[in-house]
Amino acid sequence: MAGDRENTHKGDQLIYVIEGCATARVSGKEQEIKAGDLLMIPVMIPAGAPHALRTGSEPFFGFTIFAPPEA
């Protein structure tokens, strides 16, 4: 996640940050996220939206949910 390479997914995506911070870019809009935040731009990362996370020097840990799930 330290890079700035954009990804896309077939399903919608939510990211919950447990530790650290990052800059999230979804469809060209950036938002700072930190521990305790739920990434929702504007509602979630919609299916097919280009997105990336850029982390700093500190560790970043979170979990993500895909709807529908990806195999």
XYZ file of N, CA, C and O in Angstrom:
284
model
N 0.803 -1.201 0.000
C 0.000 0.000 0.000
C 0.843 1.260 0.000
O 0.304 2.337 -0.032
N 2.142 1.135 0.076
C 2.975 2.327 0.147
C 3.047 3.063 -1.179
O 3.413 4.211 -1.216
N 2.684 2.411 -2.261
C 2.799 3.030 -3.571
C 1.646 3.958 -3.891
O 0.793 4.228 -3.078
N 1.655 4.407 -5.116
C 0.637 5.344 -5.567
C -0.038 4.796 -6.821
O -0.569 5.535 -7.618
N 0.005 3.465 -7.001
C -0.581 2.822 -8.181
C -2.080 2.667 -7.978
O -2.544 2.181 -6.956
N -2.855 3.089 -8.970
C -4.309 2.996 -8.853
C -4.796 1.582 -9.158
O -4.210 0.872 -9.973
N -5.858 1.187 -8.478
C -6.496 -0.112 -8.649
C -7.956 0.094 -8.969
O -8.517 1.158 -8.706
N -8.597 -0.940 -9.479
C -10.050 -0.974 -9.619
C -10.508 -2.367 -9.209
O -9.724 -3.316 -9.214
N -11.773 -2.469 -8.808
C -12.354 -3.747 -8.402
C -13.743 -3.882 -9.010
O -14.380 -2.882 -9.336
N -14.222 -5.121 -9.098
C -15.559 -5.371 -9.636
C -16.647 -4.998 -8.649
O -17.773 -4.708 -9.037
N -16.355 -5.021 -7.349
C -17.347 -4.690 -6.328
C -17.014 -3.393 -5.620
O -15.927 -2.840 -5.780
N -17.962 -2.889 -4.835
C -17.730 -1.715 -3.994
C -16.760 -2.106 -2.878
O -16.661 -3.277 -2.506
N -16.049 -1.127 -2.320
C -15.043 -1.409 -1.300
C -15.130 -0.402 -0.168
O -15.294 0.799 -0.404
N -14.998 -0.882 1.064
C -14.867 -0.052 2.258
C -13.522 -0.374 2.886
O -13.086 -1.527 2.854
N -12.853 0.615 3.471
C -11.597 0.383 4.188
C -11.722 0.989 5.581
O -12.033 2.170 5.723
N -11.473 0.165 6.624
C -11.456 0.634 8.007
C -10.003 0.648 8.470
O -9.305 -0.361 8.379
N -9.534 1.804 8.969
C -8.141 1.965 9.384
C -8.006 1.633 10.867
O -8.682 2.233 11.704
N -7.123 0.683 11.163
C -6.888 0.283 12.547
C -5.682 1.016 13.124
O -5.696 1.448 14.270
N -4.624 1.168 12.330
C -3.402 1.813 12.810
C -2.757 2.598 11.675
O -2.778 2.176 10.519
N -2.194 3.751 12.005
C -1.471 4.551 11.021
C -2.367 5.528 10.287
O -3.513 5.775 10.680
N -1.836 6.071 9.204
C -2.586 7.025 8.394
C -2.140 6.897 6.941
O -1.091 6.333 6.650
N -2.960 7.424 6.048
C -2.673 7.351 4.615
C -3.460 8.445 3.911
O -4.385 9.034 4.472
N -3.092 8.692 2.673
C -3.865 9.553 1.796
C -4.540 8.635 0.789
O -3.864 7.872 0.099
N -5.860 8.683 0.749
C -6.624 7.871 -0.191
C -7.050 8.746 -1.360
O -7.486 9.875 -1.160
N -6.895 8.219 -2.568
C -7.361 8.922 -3.757
C -8.365 8.017 -4.455
O -8.055 6.879 -4.806
N -9.590 8.516 -4.615
C -10.656 7.765 -5.284
C -11.246 8.666 -6.358
O -11.727 9.758 -6.058
N -11.189 8.202 -7.601
C -11.711 8.968 -8.745
C -11.214 10.409 -8.742
O -11.954 11.348 -8.986
N -9.923 10.594 -8.401
C -9.306 11.916 -8.441
C -9.493 12.768 -7.202
O -8.905 13.835 -7.094
N -10.289 12.322 -6.228
C -10.499 13.086 -4.986
C -9.655 12.470 -3.877
O -9.657 11.259 -3.685
N -8.927 13.330 -3.134
C -8.068 12.844 -2.057
C -8.682 13.111 -0.694
O -9.378 14.108 -0.495
N -8.391 12.180 0.243
C -8.875 12.297 1.614
C -7.837 11.671 2.532
O -7.329 10.583 2.248
N -7.493 12.371 3.626
C -6.601 11.801 4.628
C -7.419 10.837 5.494
O -8.545 11.168 5.895
N -6.865 9.653 5.766
C -7.528 8.701 6.648
C -6.554 8.284 7.738
O -5.344 8.239 7.517
N -7.088 8.033 8.943
C -6.256 7.668 10.089
C -6.987 6.625 10.915
O -8.138 6.291 10.622
N -6.305 6.100 11.938
C -6.880 5.065 12.798
C -8.271 5.473 13.271
O -8.491 6.609 13.690
N -9.216 4.552 13.121
C -10.595 4.801 13.520
C -11.483 5.283 12.392
O -12.697 5.343 12.536
N -10.891 5.647 11.251
C -11.675 6.143 10.115
C -12.172 4.997 9.243
O -11.510 3.973 9.096
N -13.336 5.211 8.654
C -13.895 4.321 7.656
C -13.878 5.091 6.348
O -14.493 6.150 6.245
N -13.120 4.593 5.350
C -12.996 5.286 4.074
C -14.300 5.197 3.320
O -14.757 4.121 2.955
N -14.908 6.359 3.102
C -16.185 6.455 2.404
C -16.157 7.710 1.554
O -16.394 8.797 2.055
N -15.778 7.601 0.286
C -15.710 8.748 -0.618
C -16.690 8.525 -1.754
O -16.393 7.735 -2.623
N -17.789 9.170 -1.883
C -18.541 9.832 -0.818
C -19.250 8.826 0.061
O -19.543 9.082 1.207
N -19.559 7.654 -0.463
C -20.222 6.621 0.328
C -19.287 5.439 0.534
O -19.224 4.872 1.590
N -18.548 5.066 -0.472
C -17.566 3.991 -0.430
C -16.741 4.110 -1.698
O -16.909 5.034 -2.467
N -15.846 3.171 -1.909
C -15.125 3.139 -3.177
C -16.013 2.360 -4.139
O -16.159 1.153 -4.014
N -16.674 3.031 -5.078
C -17.604 2.331 -5.955
C -16.897 1.386 -6.914
O -15.732 1.597 -7.269
N -17.603 0.359 -7.315
C -17.069 -0.615 -8.270
C -16.517 0.111 -9.493
O -17.143 1.023 -10.019
N -15.322 -0.268 -9.914
C -14.721 0.299 -11.109
C -14.019 1.631 -10.927
O -13.377 2.115 -11.853
N -14.135 2.255 -9.746
C -13.499 3.565 -9.527
C -11.992 3.392 -9.345
O -11.554 2.574 -8.530
N -11.171 4.160 -10.070
C -9.732 4.089 -9.849
C -9.400 4.664 -8.470
O -9.940 5.699 -8.082
N -8.548 3.960 -7.722
C -8.220 4.425 -6.376
C -6.826 3.951 -5.973
O -6.294 2.994 -6.538
N -6.240 4.638 -4.989
C -4.908 4.313 -4.490
C -4.795 4.785 -3.050
O -5.495 5.712 -2.632
N -3.914 4.144 -2.276
C -3.566 4.580 -0.929
C -2.079 4.905 -0.918
O -1.261 4.132 -1.411
N -1.733 6.040 -0.350
C -0.331 6.430 -0.202
C -0.057 6.543 1.288
O -0.660 7.360 1.977
N 0.841 5.704 1.803
C 1.163 5.713 3.221
C 2.464 6.458 3.449
O 3.261 6.647 2.525
N 2.686 6.841 4.690
C 3.927 7.511 5.060
C 4.931 6.516 5.603
O 4.914 5.337 5.254
N 5.790 6.980 6.495
C 6.850 6.136 7.031
C 6.380 5.239 8.175
O 7.039 4.261 8.492
N 5.254 5.554 8.793
C 4.770 4.731 9.899
C 3.946 3.548 9.370
O 3.416 3.597 8.257
N 3.849 2.481 10.158
C 3.068 1.316 9.717
C 1.588 1.674 9.509
O 1.049 2.533 10.200
N 0.976 1.021 8.534
C -0.449 1.195 8.246
C -1.093 -0.181 8.309
O -0.597 -1.135 7.720
N -2.211 -0.276 9.050
C -2.925 -1.544 9.154
C -4.423 -1.250 9.114
O -4.901 -0.354 9.806
N -5.135 -1.968 8.287
C -6.578 -1.793 8.181
C -7.197 -3.034 7.588
O -6.503 -4.004 7.281
N -8.499 -3.027 7.460
C -9.142 -4.133 6.758
C -10.131 -3.578 5.762
O -10.607 -2.464 5.874
N -10.406 -4.378 4.755
C -11.263 -3.947 3.671
C -12.402 -4.932 3.474
O -12.255 -6.120 3.756
N -13.520 -4.418 3.027
C -14.702 -5.224 2.742
C -15.095 -4.967 1.296
O -15.196 -3.814 0.876
N -15.312 -6.036 0.536
C -15.791 -5.947 -0.831
C -17.233 -6.429 -0.903
O -17.577 -7.437 -0.308
N -18.067 -5.692 -1.616
C -19.470 -6.092 -1.781
C -19.848 -5.953 -3.242
O -19.834 -4.849 -3.768
N -20.151 -7.026 -3.928
C -20.104 -8.398 -3.445
C -18.645 -8.847 -3.277
O -17.743 -8.241 -3.862
N -18.427 -9.908 -2.490
C -17.059 -10.378 -2.258
C -16.373 -10.780 -3.548
O -17.019 -11.258 -4.478
N -15.057 -10.569 -3.609
C -14.260 -11.021 -4.757
C -13.566 -12.313 -4.368
O -13.079 -12.445 -3.256
N -13.535 -13.232 -5.286
C -12.871 -14.522 -5.008
C -11.394 -14.424 -5.254
O -10.914 -13.681 -6.024
